[in-house]
PDB file of C-alpha atoms in Angstrom:
ATOM      1  CA  MET A   1     213.195 131.711 200.437  1.00 39.00           C
ATOM      2  CA  PRO A   2     212.204 135.569 198.981  1.00 42.00           C
ATOM      3  CA  ILE A   3     214.320 138.479 198.804  1.00 38.00           C
ATOM      4  CA  GLN A   4     213.437 141.288 201.122  1.00 40.00           C
ATOM      5  CA  GLN A   5     213.449 144.475 199.038  1.00 41.00           C
ATOM      6  CA  PRO A   6     215.481 146.778 202.131  1.00 39.00           C
ATOM      7  CA  SER A   7     212.582 149.299 203.359  1.00 38.00           C
ATOM      8  CA  ASN A   8     214.906 152.212 201.855  1.00 40.00           C
ATOM      9  CA  GLN A   9     215.097 151.042 198.027  1.00 41.00           C
ATOM     10  CA  ILE A  10     212.479 152.960 196.303  1.00 37.00           C
ATOM     11  CA  LYS A  11     212.555 149.868 193.037  1.00 44.00           C
ATOM     12  CA  SER A  12     215.186 146.967 192.224  1.00 47.00           C
ATOM     13  CA  HIS A  13     215.644 145.728 189.088  1.00 52.00           C
ATOM     14  CA  ALA A  14     216.736 141.928 188.437  1.00 53.00           C
ATOM     15  CA  ILE A  15     220.032 141.437 185.805  1.00 50.00           C
ATOM     16  CA  ARG A  16     219.570 137.879 184.473  1.00 55.00           C
ATOM     17  CA  THR A  17     222.500 136.506 181.284  1.00 52.00           C
ATOM     18  CA  LYS A  18     222.142 133.189 179.693  1.00 51.00           C
ATOM     19  CA  SER A  19     225.088 131.416 179.319  1.00 50.00           C
ATOM     20  CA  LYS A  20     226.122 127.592 177.365  1.00 48.00           C
ATOM     21  CA  SER A  21     228.418 125.102 178.275  1.00 46.00           C
ATOM     22  CA  GLY A  22     228.967 121.656 177.452  1.00 47.00           C
ATOM     23  CA  GLY A  23     225.475 122.156 175.307  1.00 47.00           C
ATOM     24  CA  GLN A  24     223.920 123.001 178.535  1.00 44.00           C
ATOM     25  CA  GLU A  25     221.794 126.858 179.423  1.00 46.00           C
ATOM     26  CA  CYS A  26     222.411 128.092 182.415  1.00 47.00           C
ATOM     27  CA  LYS A  27     219.955 131.674 183.356  1.00 48.00           C
ATOM     28  CA  SER A  28     221.744 133.186 186.181  1.00 49.00           C
ATOM     29  CA  SER A  29     220.650 136.184 187.798  1.00 49.00           C
ATOM     30  CA  LEU A  30     221.418 139.647 190.324  1.00 50.00           C
ATOM     31  CA  ALA A  31     219.328 141.472 192.400  1.00 51.00           C
ATOM     32  CA  THR A  32     220.404 144.621 191.834  1.00 52.00           C
ATOM     33  CA  ARG A  33     219.280 147.990 193.197  1.00 49.00           C
ATOM     34  CA  GLY A  34     217.592 149.743 191.062  1.00 49.00           C
ATOM     35  CA  SER A  35     218.509 150.852 187.176  1.00 47.00           C
ATOM     36  CA  LEU A  36     222.078 150.632 185.907  1.00 44.00           C
ATOM     37  CA  VAL A  37     220.936 154.368 184.054  1.00 41.00           C
ATOM     38  CA  ASP A  38     220.408 155.556 187.992  1.00 41.00           C
ATOM     39  CA  THR A  39     223.193 153.499 188.942  1.00 40.00           C
ATOM     40  CA  PRO A  40     225.996 153.197 186.949  1.00 44.00           C
ATOM     41  CA  TYR A  41     227.958 149.862 186.714  1.00 47.00           C
ATOM     42  CA  SER A  42     231.968 149.889 187.523  1.00 49.00           C
ATOM     43  CA  GLU A  43     234.217 147.163 189.292  1.00 49.00           C
ATOM     44  CA  THR A  44     234.876 150.316 192.658  1.00 50.00           C
ATOM     45  CA  ASN A  45     231.072 150.481 193.047  1.00 59.00           C
ATOM     46  CA  LEU A  46     229.596 146.967 193.332  1.00 60.00           C
ATOM     47  CA  ASP A  47     228.342 147.311 196.101  1.00 62.00           C
ATOM     48  CA  ASP A  48     226.070 150.619 195.591  1.00 58.00           C
ATOM     49  CA  VAL A  49     224.744 148.257 192.333  1.00 56.00           C
ATOM     50  CA  LEU A  50     223.437 145.477 193.938  1.00 61.00           C
ATOM     51  CA  GLN A  51     221.142 145.182 196.809  1.00 59.00           C
ATOM     52  CA  ILE A  52     222.717 141.762 197.507  1.00 63.00           C
ATOM     53  CA  SER A  53     225.912 140.005 195.966  1.00 65.00           C
ATOM     54  CA  ASN A  54     225.130 136.515 194.765  1.00 70.00           C
ATOM     55  CA  VAL A  55     224.108 134.712 191.577  1.00 73.00           C
ATOM     56  CA  PHE A  56     220.694 133.283 191.623  1.00 70.00           C
ATOM     57  CA  VAL A  57     219.670 130.702 189.201  1.00 70.00           C
ATOM     58  CA  ASN A  58     215.302 132.576 190.597  1.00 68.00           C
ATOM     59  CA  VAL A  59     215.897 135.794 192.418  1.00 61.00           C
ATOM     60  CA  SER A  60     211.980 135.898 193.190  1.00 66.00           C
ATOM     61  CA  LYS A  61     212.319 132.684 195.118  1.00 73.00           C
ATOM     62  CA  GLY A  62     216.041 133.296 196.131  1.00 71.00           C
ATOM     63  CA  GLU A  63     217.958 129.696 194.749  1.00 79.00           C
ATOM     64  CA  LEU A  64     221.141 130.484 194.855  1.00 79.00           C
ATOM     65  CA  ALA A  65     223.185 129.542 192.041  1.00 78.00           C
ATOM     66  CA  LYS A  66     225.797 126.488 193.021  1.00 84.00           C
ATOM     67  CA  SER A  67     229.066 126.190 192.363  1.00 86.00           C
ATOM     68  CA  GLY A  68     229.185 123.213 189.606  1.00 84.00           C
ATOM     69  CA  ASP A  69     226.505 125.255 187.674  1.00 78.00           C
ATOM     70  CA  LEU A  70     228.583 128.775 187.479  1.00 78.00           C
ATOM     71  CA  GLN A  71     231.835 126.734 186.984  1.00 84.00           C
ATOM     72  CA  LYS A  72     229.742 125.274 183.955  1.00 79.00           C
ATOM     73  CA  ALA A  73     229.035 128.495 182.388  1.00 77.00           C
ATOM     74  CA  PHE A  74     231.100 131.275 183.560  1.00 79.00           C
ATOM     75  CA  GLY A  75     234.414 128.361 183.668  1.00 84.00           C
ATOM     76  CA  THR A  76     234.107 129.903 187.074  1.00 87.00           C
ATOM     77  CA  THR A  77     233.074 129.551 190.584  1.00 87.00           C
ATOM     78  CA  ASP A  78     234.767 132.939 191.535  1.00 86.00           C
ATOM     79  CA  VAL A  79     231.242 134.685 192.644  1.00 79.00           C
ATOM     80  CA  ALA A  80     232.281 138.207 192.400  1.00 78.00           C
ATOM     81  CA  GLU A  81     233.670 137.635 188.667  1.00 82.00           C
ATOM     82  CA  VAL A  82     230.339 136.096 187.316  1.00 76.00           C
ATOM     83  CA  VAL A  83     228.686 138.975 189.592  1.00 74.00           C
ATOM     84  CA  LYS A  84     231.390 141.702 186.633  1.00 77.00           C
ATOM     85  CA  GLU A  85     230.368 139.004 183.999  1.00 76.00           C
ATOM     86  CA  VAL A  86     226.720 139.337 184.647  1.00 71.00           C
ATOM     87  CA  LEU A  87     226.647 142.778 185.037  1.00 69.00           C
ATOM     88  CA  LYS A  88     229.083 143.734 181.960  1.00 72.00           C
ATOM     89  CA  LYS A  89     226.541 141.286 179.366  1.00 69.00           C
ATOM     90  CA  GLY A  90     223.630 141.001 181.555  1.00 63.00           C
ATOM     91  CA  GLU A  91     219.163 141.961 180.550  1.00 60.00           C
ATOM     92  CA  VAL A  92     217.914 143.765 182.961  1.00 57.00           C
ATOM     93  CA  GLN A  93     214.304 143.041 183.321  1.00 59.00           C
ATOM     94  CA  VAL A  94     211.981 145.610 185.078  1.00 56.00           C
ATOM     95  CA  GLY A  95     209.105 144.178 186.046  1.00 60.00           C
ATOM     96  CA  GLU A  96     205.667 145.402 185.544  1.00 67.00           C
ATOM     97  CA  LYS A  97     204.650 147.303 187.983  1.00 68.00           C
ATOM     98  CA  GLU A  98     208.372 149.511 188.076  1.00 65.00           C
ATOM     99  CA  ARG A  99     208.158 150.011 184.296  1.00 69.00           C
ATOM    100  CA  ASP A 100     204.658 151.908 184.929  1.00 73.00           C
ATOM    101  CA  HIS A 101     206.497 153.595 187.051  1.00 72.00           C
ATOM    102  CA  ASP A 102     208.863 154.845 184.794  1.00 78.00           C
ATOM    103  CA  LEU A 103     206.459 155.170 181.972  1.00 86.00           C
ATOM    104  CA  SER A 104     205.193 157.529 184.468  1.00 90.00           C
ATOM    105  CA  SER A 105     207.422 158.972 185.302  1.00 91.00           C
ATOM    106  CA  LEU A 106     209.311 159.459 181.496  1.00 93.00           C
ATOM    107  CA  ARG A 107     205.531 160.943 180.723  1.00 95.00           C
ATOM    108  CA  LYS A 108     205.518 163.392 183.227  1.00 95.00           C
ATOM    109  CA  GLU A 109     209.180 164.676 182.461  1.00 95.00           C
ATOM    110  CA  ILE A 110     207.765 165.169 178.293  1.00 96.00           C
ATOM    111  CA  ALA A 111     205.151 166.774 179.494  1.00 97.00           C
ATOM    112  CA  THR A 112     206.580 169.030 181.666  1.00 96.00           C
ATOM    113  CA  LEU A 113     209.338 169.827 178.778  1.00 95.00           C
ATOM    114  CA  VAL A 114     206.419 170.738 176.524  1.00 96.00           C
ATOM    115  CA  SER A 115     204.571 173.062 178.819  1.00 95.00           C
ATOM    116  CA  GLU A 116     207.929 174.766 179.170  1.00 92.00           C
ATOM    117  CA  LYS A 117     208.550 175.127 175.114  1.00 92.00           C
ATOM    118  CA  CYS A 118     205.097 176.001 174.686  1.00 94.00           C
ATOM    119  CA  VAL A 119     202.245 177.971 174.693  1.00 93.00           C
ATOM    120  CA  ASP A 120     198.666 178.838 174.547  1.00 94.00           C
ATOM    121  CA  PRO A 121     198.784 180.871 171.262  1.00 91.00           C
ATOM    122  CA  THR A 122     195.194 183.169 172.514  1.00 91.00           C
ATOM    123  CA  THR A 123     197.356 183.879 175.473  1.00 91.00           C
ATOM    124  CA  GLN A 124     200.492 183.219 175.227  1.00 88.00           C
ATOM    125  CA  HIS A 125     200.385 181.709 178.736  1.00 92.00           C
ATOM    126  CA  PRO A 126     202.187 178.037 178.621  1.00 93.00           C
ATOM    127  CA  TYR A 127     199.283 175.210 179.990  1.00 95.00           C
ATOM    128  CA  PRO A 128     199.997 173.411 183.060  1.00 96.00           C
ATOM    129  CA  VAL A 129     201.609 170.383 182.643  1.00 96.00           C
ATOM    130  CA  GLY A 130     198.411 168.617 184.066  1.00 96.00           C
ATOM    131  CA  MET A 131     196.364 170.118 180.984  1.00 97.00           C
ATOM    132  CA  ILE A 132     199.507 168.993 178.834  1.00 97.00           C
ATOM    133  CA  GLU A 133     199.391 165.606 179.742  1.00 96.00           C
ATOM    134  CA  LYS A 134     195.396 165.206 179.523  1.00 96.00           C
ATOM    135  CA  ALA A 135     195.902 166.226 175.622  1.00 96.00           C
ATOM    136  CA  MET A 136     198.862 163.720 175.296  1.00 96.00           C
ATOM    137  CA  THR A 137     196.318 160.753 176.424  1.00 96.00           C
ATOM    138  CA  GLU A 138     194.023 162.167 173.576  1.00 95.00           C
ATOM    139  CA  ALA A 139     196.071 162.793 171.187  1.00 96.00           C
ATOM    140  CA  GLY A 140     197.166 159.000 171.474  1.00 95.00           C
ATOM    141  CA  PHE A 141     200.925 159.819 172.237  1.00 96.00           C
ATOM    142  CA  SER A 142     203.473 157.243 173.556  1.00 94.00           C
ATOM    143  CA  VAL A 143     206.086 156.878 175.290  1.00 94.00           C
ATOM    144  CA  LYS A 144     208.890 155.218 173.646  1.00 91.00           C
ATOM    145  CA  GLN A 145     211.271 153.188 177.405  1.00 84.00           C
ATOM    146  CA  ASN A 146     213.766 152.857 174.767  1.00 83.00           C
ATOM    147  CA  LYS A 147     214.318 157.061 174.030  1.00 89.00           C
ATOM    148  CA  THR A 148     214.587 160.259 176.475  1.00 92.00           C
ATOM    149  CA  ALA A 149     212.066 163.074 177.242  1.00 93.00           C
ATOM    150  CA  LYS A 150     214.212 165.864 175.537  1.00 93.00           C
ATOM    151  CA  SER A 151     214.112 163.360 172.333  1.00 94.00           C
ATOM    152  CA  GLN A 152     211.146 163.217 171.830  1.00 96.00           C
ATOM    153  CA  VAL A 153     209.011 166.591 172.900  1.00 95.00           C
ATOM    154  CA  SER A 154     209.100 167.856 169.107  1.00 94.00           C
ATOM    155  CA  GLU A 155     207.389 164.302 167.888  1.00 96.00           C
ATOM    156  CA  CYS A 156     204.106 164.732 171.182  1.00 97.00           C
ATOM    157  CA  ILE A 157     204.360 169.171 169.794  1.00 96.00           C
ATOM    158  CA  LYS A 158     203.766 167.908 166.850  1.00 95.00           C
ATOM    159  CA  LEU A 159     200.581 164.889 167.376  1.00 96.00           C
ATOM    160  CA  LEU A 160     199.388 167.762 169.980  1.00 97.00           C
ATOM    161  CA  GLN A 161     198.910 169.978 167.112  1.00 96.00           C
ATOM    162  CA  SER A 162     197.547 167.853 164.661  1.00 95.00           C
ATOM    163  CA  ASP A 163     195.338 165.314 166.508  1.00 95.00           C
ATOM    164  CA  SER A 164     194.618 166.880 170.100  1.00 94.00           C
ATOM    165  CA  ASN A 165     191.288 169.162 171.337  1.00 95.00           C
ATOM    166  CA  LEU A 166     194.475 171.712 172.425  1.00 96.00           C
ATOM    167  CA  PRO A 167     195.170 174.508 170.885  1.00 96.00           C
ATOM    168  CA  ILE A 168     198.769 174.351 171.401  1.00 95.00           C
ATOM    169  CA  GLN A 169     202.422 176.452 169.312  1.00 92.00           C
ATOM    170  CA  ARG A 170     205.809 176.745 170.403  1.00 91.00           C
ATOM    171  CA  ALA A 171     206.588 180.020 172.201  1.00 91.00           C
ATOM    172  CA  LYS A 172     208.714 182.225 170.089  1.00 92.00           C
ATOM    173  CA  MET A 173     212.471 182.994 171.231  1.00 91.00           C
ATOM    174  CA  ARG A 174     213.866 186.672 171.776  1.00 94.00           C
ATOM    175  CA  VAL A 175     216.336 187.456 169.875  1.00 96.00           C
ATOM    176  CA  ARG A 176     218.827 190.658 169.658  1.00 97.00           C
ATOM    177  CA  VAL A 177     220.102 191.377 166.088  1.00 97.00           C
ATOM    178  CA  THR A 178     223.259 193.281 165.622  1.00 97.00           C
ATOM    179  CA  MET A 179     225.584 194.600 163.007  1.00 96.00           C
ATOM    180  CA  PRO A 180     227.412 197.226 161.950  1.00 96.00           C
ATOM    181  CA  THR A 181     224.846 199.815 160.306  1.00 96.00           C
ATOM    182  CA  ILE A 182     226.090 199.864 156.872  1.00 94.00           C
ATOM    183  CA  ASP A 183     224.846 196.286 157.096  1.00 95.00           C
ATOM    184  CA  GLY A 184     222.050 197.668 158.554  1.00 95.00           C
ATOM    185  CA  LYS A 185     220.866 199.156 156.127  1.00 94.00           C
ATOM    186  CA  ARG A 186     221.083 196.375 153.901  1.00 95.00           C
ATOM    187  CA  LEU A 187     220.247 193.531 155.653  1.00 95.00           C
ATOM    188  CA  ARG A 188     217.315 195.416 158.165  1.00 96.00           C
ATOM    189  CA  GLU A 189     214.654 193.775 155.855  1.00 95.00           C
ATOM    190  CA  ARG A 190     215.715 190.219 155.023  1.00 95.00           C
ATOM    191  CA  ILE A 191     216.350 190.210 159.353  1.00 96.00           C
ATOM    192  CA  LEU A 192     213.110 191.902 159.969  1.00 96.00           C
ATOM    193  CA  GLU A 193     210.421 189.715 158.055  1.00 94.00           C
ATOM    194  CA  GLY A 194     211.464 186.107 160.204  1.00 90.00           C
ATOM    195  CA  ALA A 195     210.010 188.205 162.871  1.00 94.00           C
ATOM    196  CA  GLU A 196     206.619 187.791 164.872  1.00 91.00           C
ATOM    197  CA  LYS A 197     207.323 190.907 166.085  1.00 92.00           C
ATOM    198  CA  VAL A 198     209.873 194.037 166.227  1.00 95.00           C
ATOM    199  CA  GLU A 199     210.524 194.802 169.930  1.00 95.00           C
ATOM    200  CA  GLY A 200     213.554 197.492 169.136  1.00 96.00           C
ATOM    201  CA  ASP A 201     214.480 198.572 165.739  1.00 96.00           C
ATOM    202  CA  GLU A 202     217.547 201.597 166.624  1.00 96.00           C
ATOM    203  CA  THR A 203     219.884 202.184 164.023  1.00 95.00           C
ATOM    204  CA  ARG A 204     222.996 204.059 165.750  1.00 93.00           C
ATOM    205  CA  GLN A 205     225.968 205.789 164.431  1.00 91.00           C
ATOM    206  CA  ASP A 206     227.801 202.616 164.159  1.00 94.00           C
ATOM    207  CA  GLU A 207     225.612 199.910 165.084  1.00 96.00           C
ATOM    208  CA  TRP A 208     222.022 198.582 164.001  1.00 97.00           C
ATOM    209  CA  GLU A 209     220.092 196.606 166.400  1.00 97.00           C
ATOM    210  CA  ALA A 210     216.857 194.947 166.916  1.00 97.00           C
ATOM    211  CA  VAL A 211     215.334 192.935 169.243  1.00 97.00           C
ATOM    212  CA  ILE A 212     212.752 190.831 167.820  1.00 96.00           C
ATOM    213  CA  LEU A 213     210.509 187.198 168.707  1.00 94.00           C
ATOM    214  CA  ILE A 214     210.815 184.645 166.286  1.00 94.00           C
ATOM    215  CA  ASP A 215     210.197 181.465 165.920  1.00 91.00           C
ATOM    216  CA  PRO A 216     212.848 178.886 166.858  1.00 89.00           C
ATOM    217  CA  SER A 217     213.301 177.850 163.033  1.00 88.00           C
ATOM    218  CA  GLN A 218     214.256 181.243 162.369  1.00 94.00           C
ATOM    219  CA  PHE A 219     217.225 181.469 164.215  1.00 95.00           C
ATOM    220  CA  ARG A 220     219.159 179.164 162.394  1.00 94.00           C
ATOM    221  CA  VAL A 221     218.350 181.216 159.213  1.00 95.00           C
ATOM    222  CA  ILE A 222     218.474 184.145 160.596  1.00 96.00           C
ATOM    223  CA  ASN A 223     222.540 183.123 161.795  1.00 95.00           C
ATOM    224  CA  GLU A 224     223.569 181.913 158.667  1.00 95.00           C
ATOM    225  CA  ILE A 225     222.031 185.443 156.585  1.00 95.00           C
ATOM    226  CA  LEU A 226     224.701 186.472 159.536  1.00 95.00           C
ATOM    227  CA  GLN A 227     227.523 184.811 158.258  1.00 93.00           C
ATOM    228  CA  LYS A 228     226.738 185.383 155.074  1.00 93.00           C
ATOM    229  CA  GLU A 229     227.094 188.471 154.649  1.00 94.00           C
ATOM    230  CA  CYS A 230     228.580 190.053 157.959  1.00 92.00           C
ATOM    231  CA  LYS A 231     231.825 187.598 157.677  1.00 86.00           C
ATOM    232  CA  GLY A 232     231.727 187.638 161.089  1.00 88.00           C
ATOM    233  CA  ARG A 233     230.794 191.646 161.979  1.00 92.00           C
ATOM    234  CA  GLY A 234     227.148 190.547 162.584  1.00 95.00           C
ATOM    235  CA  ARG A 235     225.475 188.685 165.996  1.00 95.00           C
ATOM    236  CA  ILE A 236     222.992 187.423 167.043  1.00 96.00           C
ATOM    237  CA  GLU A 237     221.991 186.926 170.580  1.00 95.00           C
ATOM    238  CA  THR A 238     218.890 184.580 172.597  1.00 94.00           C
ATOM    239  CA  MET A 239     217.706 186.552 175.579  1.00 93.00           C
ATOM    240  CA  THR A 240     214.769 184.197 175.990  1.00 89.00           C
ATOM    241  CA  PHE A 241     213.919 180.648 174.865  1.00 86.00           C
ATOM    242  CA  SER A 242     210.397 180.781 175.737  1.00 80.00           C
ATOM    243  CA  ALA A 243     209.001 184.337 175.501  1.00 78.00           C
ATOM    244  CA  THR A 244     205.252 184.284 177.245  1.00 77.00           C
ATOM    245  CA  ALA A 245     203.298 186.608 177.813  1.00 67.00           C
ATOM    246  CA  ASN A 246     204.571 187.421 181.149  1.00 70.00           C
ATOM    247  CA  THR A 247     208.618 187.552 179.616  1.00 68.00           C
TER     248      THR A 247
END
């Protein structure tokens, strides 16, 4: 009898493991409520993780593992102990439709992050997520399911810049740089030469301050100058991580 998935469940995965005993191989499976990434496993939340607290030889057909099979494969007929063992050592297997859904969600998350970090070079406005997704397809960007969206953003941006027809660049950061006036006189030119745009440049009696737009890669450069030259007296402060035409 096939397992009926509860109507309030968005998706379910099977966890399968293989065990050998006495030269025999036993394949055991659990029906889970969702990915263990979504619902982390612990011995105190088995009801949250499992749809059905039992061990199957075939999940889709609803064939339960026999006590003899469990004894041979796991050394016990205690279903609760076997369940814990499968959860610890089993391999999550996702159905094709669920895999496609997961990849689609991950792809949209990557596109959203790119949209937040990048702009049209001409208008300095961010692109809609839909346009980013089309450009990803055009550039042949391949989503890696085993990596987080955040870790794939830089690769995606580089590919869009090289292999798509979408003009795109990283949004500039708006930062405030301050230091004692005596240091500002020495370092002003070095700081400002890394700026895309100078929005403020003021020398007061005891402090020099500049508000500038920079490429994100320049943040470390400026910070290293401050650490080396100002000995703790200078500071760089992020005002806007992604400055656009509206911000």
